[in-house]
Amino acid sequence: MNTLTFYKSVFSHRDVPAAGLPEICISGRSNVGKSSLINCLAGKRNIAKISQTPGKTRSLNYYDVDNKLFLVDLPGYGYAKISKTERMHFKKLVNSYLNNRQELKGLIQLFDARHGPVSGDYIMLEWIRSWGGNVLYVFTKADKLSANNRAKLMKTYEKEFGLENITMFSANTGEWSKNIWSWIYRILK
Ligand code: GDP
């Protein structure tokens, strides 16, 4: 069914939900299309708006999927207009989550389909390599590319990340969202 509902915002590692459900986190630069992707997966226009209200942009935002799993929206990185203190706070929160959370079963990493990974993304890629867990690389805003360019880029990305670990995605058309759901259910099986 895939009914996705907002569960809670977590500002401190002490506030994560009690152990139980598996978690899949979603990571990417700010503006990559993370909120749009969550709205699209939820089939609702504004569910991820909560993560964009002031103060909540630096929290881990938990979404419940059919009481079976949590999707955890990590704060978008690479946004220049935040204070040093705020940046330190969310860096600590995210690092603690990524490095210690036992429930974390997979990570969805977003890149803009038009250019793939850029500057701040390489820090995340380095962490992913050292982590060694399940990762789906999602290339967002794919509607901005021609079918030809998409096919070319998919070949490049496939070489880098492996065919079974990549998908294009468009929040505008909803295309490829079933690839995301099937990856989630495949890794949680
Ligand atoms: P976030 O900061 O990662 O949460 O990014 P948003 O979801 O707020 O999206 C940033 C901008 O990209 C907005 O102007 C969106 O309308 C646009 N955007 C997001 N996803 C898509 C998409 O699939 N296609 C197109 N054309 N634009 C998108």
CSV table of C-alpha atoms and ligand atoms in Angstrom, one decimal:
chain,number,residue,atom,x,y,z
A,1,MET,CA,0.0,0.0,0.0
A,2,ASN,CA,2.8,2.4,0.9
A,3,THR,CA,1.0,4.9,3.1
A,4,LEU,CA,3.5,7.5,4.2
A,5,THR,CA,2.7,9.7,7.1
A,6,PHE,CA,4.8,12.2,9.0
A,7,TYR,CA,5.9,10.7,12.4
A,8,LYS,CA,8.2,13.1,14.2
A,9,SER,CA,11.1,15.5,14.0
A,10,VAL,CA,14.2,14.5,16.0
A,11,PHE,CA,16.6,17.3,17.2
A,12,SER,CA,18.8,15.2,19.5
A,13,HIS,CA,20.0,11.6,19.2
A,14,ARG,CA,18.2,10.9,22.5
A,15,ASP,CA,14.8,11.5,20.8
A,16,VAL,CA,15.0,8.8,18.1
A,17,PRO,CA,12.0,6.3,18.2
A,18,ALA,CA,12.4,3.2,20.3
A,19,ALA,CA,14.0,0.4,18.5
A,20,GLY,CA,11.9,-1.8,16.4
A,21,LEU,CA,11.1,-0.7,12.8
A,22,PRO,CA,13.8,-0.8,10.2
A,23,GLU,CA,14.9,2.6,8.9
A,24,ILE,CA,15.9,3.9,5.5
A,25,CYS,CA,17.4,7.4,5.4
A,26,ILE,CA,17.4,9.9,2.5
A,27,SER,CA,20.4,12.1,2.0
A,28,GLY,CA,21.3,14.9,-0.4
A,29,ARG,CA,22.3,18.5,-0.9
A,30,SER,CA,19.7,21.1,-0.2
A,31,ASN,CA,17.7,21.8,-3.3
A,32,VAL,CA,18.4,18.4,-4.9
A,33,GLY,CA,14.6,17.6,-4.7
A,34,LYS,CA,14.4,15.7,-1.4
A,35,SER,CA,11.2,17.2,-0.2
A,36,SER,CA,9.6,16.8,-3.6
A,37,LEU,CA,10.6,13.2,-3.7
A,38,ILE,CA,9.1,12.5,-0.2
A,39,ASN,CA,5.9,14.3,-1.2
A,40,CYS,CA,5.8,12.2,-4.4
A,41,LEU,CA,6.3,8.9,-2.5
A,42,ALA,CA,3.5,10.0,-0.1
A,43,GLY,CA,1.3,11.0,-3.0
A,44,LYS,CA,0.6,14.2,-1.1
A,45,ARG,CA,1.6,17.7,-2.0
A,46,ASN,CA,2.8,19.1,1.3
A,47,ILE,CA,3.8,16.3,3.6
A,48,ALA,CA,7.5,17.2,3.5
A,49,LYS,CA,6.7,20.9,4.1
A,50,ILE,CA,7.2,20.3,7.8
A,51,SER,CA,10.9,19.7,7.1
A,52,GLN,CA,11.2,23.1,5.5
A,53,THR,CA,9.7,25.2,8.3
A,54,PRO,CA,12.3,27.2,10.1
A,55,GLY,CA,14.1,25.2,12.8
A,56,LYS,CA,13.0,21.9,11.3
A,57,THR,CA,15.4,22.0,8.4
A,58,ARG,CA,18.1,20.8,10.7
A,59,SER,CA,16.3,17.8,12.3
A,60,LEU,CA,15.9,14.2,11.3
A,61,ASN,CA,12.4,13.9,10.0
A,62,TYR,CA,10.8,10.6,10.5
A,63,TYR,CA,8.0,9.3,8.2
A,64,ASP,CA,6.1,6.1,8.9
A,65,VAL,CA,5.3,3.7,6.1
A,66,ASP,CA,2.4,1.4,6.9
A,67,ASN,CA,3.9,0.8,10.4
A,68,LYS,CA,6.5,-1.3,8.7
A,69,LEU,CA,9.4,1.0,8.3
A,70,PHE,CA,10.6,4.6,8.8
A,71,LEU,CA,11.9,6.8,6.1
A,72,VAL,CA,14.3,9.2,7.7
A,73,ASP,CA,14.9,12.5,6.0
A,74,LEU,CA,18.3,13.8,6.8
A,75,PRO,CA,19.0,17.6,6.8
A,76,GLY,CA,20.1,18.7,3.3
A,77,TYR,CA,23.7,19.7,3.2
A,78,GLY,CA,25.6,22.3,1.3
A,79,TYR,CA,23.3,25.2,2.2
A,80,ALA,CA,25.5,28.3,2.6
A,81,LYS,CA,23.1,30.4,4.6
A,82,ILE,CA,23.3,28.7,8.0
A,83,SER,CA,25.3,29.7,11.1
A,84,LYS,CA,28.3,27.8,12.1
A,85,THR,CA,26.6,26.7,15.4
A,86,GLU,CA,23.7,25.4,13.5
A,87,ARG,CA,25.9,23.6,11.0
A,88,MET,CA,27.9,22.0,13.9
A,89,HIS,CA,24.7,20.9,15.6
A,90,PHE,CA,23.3,19.1,12.6
A,91,LYS,CA,26.6,17.6,11.6
A,92,LYS,CA,26.8,16.0,15.1
A,93,LEU,CA,23.2,14.8,14.9
A,94,VAL,CA,23.7,13.3,11.4
A,95,ASN,CA,27.1,11.7,12.2
A,96,SER,CA,25.7,10.2,15.4
A,97,TYR,CA,22.7,8.8,13.4
A,98,LEU,CA,24.7,7.4,10.6
A,99,ASN,CA,27.4,5.9,12.7
A,100,ASN,CA,25.3,4.4,15.5
A,101,ARG,CA,21.8,3.7,14.5
A,102,GLN,CA,21.3,0.0,14.5
A,103,GLU,CA,17.9,0.2,12.8
A,104,LEU,CA,19.5,1.9,9.7
A,105,LYS,CA,19.1,-0.7,6.9
A,106,GLY,CA,19.6,1.4,3.8
A,107,LEU,CA,20.4,4.8,2.4
A,108,ILE,CA,18.9,6.6,-0.5
A,109,GLN,CA,21.4,9.1,-1.8
A,110,LEU,CA,20.1,11.8,-4.2
A,111,PHE,CA,22.0,13.6,-6.9
A,112,ASP,CA,20.7,16.0,-9.5
A,113,ALA,CA,20.5,13.9,-12.7
A,114,ARG,CA,21.9,16.8,-14.8
A,115,HIS,CA,25.4,16.7,-13.2
A,116,GLY,CA,25.6,13.8,-10.7
A,117,PRO,CA,27.7,14.2,-7.6
A,118,VAL,CA,29.2,17.7,-6.9
A,119,SER,CA,31.4,19.1,-4.1
A,120,GLY,CA,29.7,18.3,-0.8
A,121,ASP,CA,28.4,15.0,-2.1
A,122,TYR,CA,31.9,13.5,-2.1
A,123,ILE,CA,32.0,13.6,1.7
A,124,MET,CA,28.8,11.5,1.7
A,125,LEU,CA,30.2,9.2,-0.9
A,126,GLU,CA,33.3,8.6,1.2
A,127,TRP,CA,31.1,7.8,4.3
A,128,ILE,CA,29.0,5.4,2.1
A,129,ARG,CA,32.2,3.6,1.0
A,130,SER,CA,33.3,3.1,4.6
A,131,TRP,CA,29.9,2.1,5.7
A,132,GLY,CA,29.4,-0.6,3.1
A,133,GLY,CA,25.6,-0.9,3.6
A,134,ASN,CA,22.7,-0.9,1.0
A,135,VAL,CA,22.6,2.3,-1.1
A,136,LEU,CA,20.2,3.4,-3.8
A,137,TYR,CA,21.5,6.3,-5.9
A,138,VAL,CA,18.6,8.4,-7.2
A,139,PHE,CA,19.1,10.9,-9.9
A,140,THR,CA,16.5,13.6,-9.5
A,141,LYS,CA,14.8,16.0,-11.8
A,142,ALA,CA,15.2,13.6,-14.7
A,143,ASP,CA,12.4,15.3,-16.5
A,144,LYS,CA,14.8,18.1,-17.3
A,145,LEU,CA,16.8,15.7,-19.5
A,146,SER,CA,16.0,14.3,-22.9
A,147,ALA,CA,15.5,10.5,-23.1
A,148,ASN,CA,18.8,10.4,-25.1
A,149,ASN,CA,20.8,12.2,-22.4
A,150,ARG,CA,19.1,10.1,-19.7
A,151,ALA,CA,20.2,6.9,-21.4
A,152,LYS,CA,23.8,8.2,-21.8
A,153,LEU,CA,24.0,9.3,-18.2
A,154,MET,CA,22.5,6.0,-16.9
A,155,LYS,CA,25.4,4.2,-18.7
A,156,THR,CA,27.9,6.4,-16.9
A,157,TYR,CA,26.2,6.1,-13.5
A,158,GLU,CA,25.7,2.3,-14.0
A,159,LYS,CA,29.5,1.9,-14.3
A,160,GLU,CA,30.1,3.9,-11.2
A,161,PHE,CA,27.4,2.6,-8.9
A,162,GLY,CA,26.1,-0.7,-10.4
A,163,LEU,CA,22.8,-1.0,-12.3
A,164,GLU,CA,20.8,-2.5,-9.5
A,165,ASN,CA,21.7,0.5,-7.3
A,166,ILE,CA,20.6,3.4,-9.5
A,167,THR,CA,17.4,5.0,-10.7
A,168,MET,CA,16.4,8.1,-12.4
A,169,PHE,CA,13.5,10.0,-10.7
A,170,SER,CA,11.1,12.8,-11.5
A,171,ALA,CA,8.9,14.3,-8.8
A,172,ASN,CA,7.1,16.3,-11.5
A,173,THR,CA,5.9,13.2,-13.3
A,174,GLY,CA,6.2,10.6,-10.6
A,175,GLU,CA,8.1,8.4,-13.0
A,176,TRP,CA,10.5,5.8,-11.5
A,177,SER,CA,9.0,6.0,-8.0
A,178,LYS,CA,8.2,2.3,-8.2
A,179,ASN,CA,11.9,1.6,-8.6
A,180,ILE,CA,12.4,3.3,-5.2
A,181,TRP,CA,9.7,1.3,-3.5
A,182,SER,CA,10.9,-2.0,-5.0
A,183,TRP,CA,14.4,-1.3,-3.9
A,184,ILE,CA,13.2,-0.6,-0.3
A,185,TYR,CA,11.2,-3.8,-0.1
A,186,ARG,CA,14.0,-5.8,-1.7
A,187,ILE,CA,16.6,-4.8,0.8
A,188,LEU,CA,14.2,-5.2,3.8
A,189,LYS,CA,13.2,-8.7,2.8
B,1,GDP,P1,15.1,20.0,-1.2
B,1,GDP,O1,15.8,21.2,-0.8
B,1,GDP,O2,16.1,18.9,-1.6
B,1,GDP,O3,14.0,19.5,-0.4
B,1,GDP,O4,14.5,20.3,-2.7
B,1,GDP,P2,13.0,20.6,-3.1
B,1,GDP,O5,12.2,19.4,-3.1
B,1,GDP,O6,12.4,21.8,-2.3
B,1,GDP,O7,13.2,21.1,-4.6
B,1,GDP,C1,14.1,22.1,-5.0
B,1,GDP,C2,13.6,22.7,-6.3
B,1,GDP,O8,13.7,21.7,-7.4
B,1,GDP,C3,12.2,23.2,-6.3
B,1,GDP,O9,12.0,24.3,-7.1
B,1,GDP,C4,11.4,22.0,-7.0
B,1,GDP,O10,10.2,22.4,-7.6
B,1,GDP,C5,12.4,21.5,-8.0
B,1,GDP,N1,12.3,20.1,-8.3
B,1,GDP,C6,12.3,19.1,-7.3
B,1,GDP,N2,12.1,17.9,-7.9
B,1,GDP,C7,12.0,18.2,-9.3
B,1,GDP,C8,11.7,17.3,-10.4
B,1,GDP,O11,11.6,16.1,-10.3
B,1,GDP,N3,11.7,17.9,-11.6
B,1,GDP,C9,11.8,19.3,-11.7
B,1,GDP,N4,11.7,19.8,-13.0
B,1,GDP,N5,12.0,20.1,-10.7
B,1,GDP,C10,12.1,19.5,-9.5
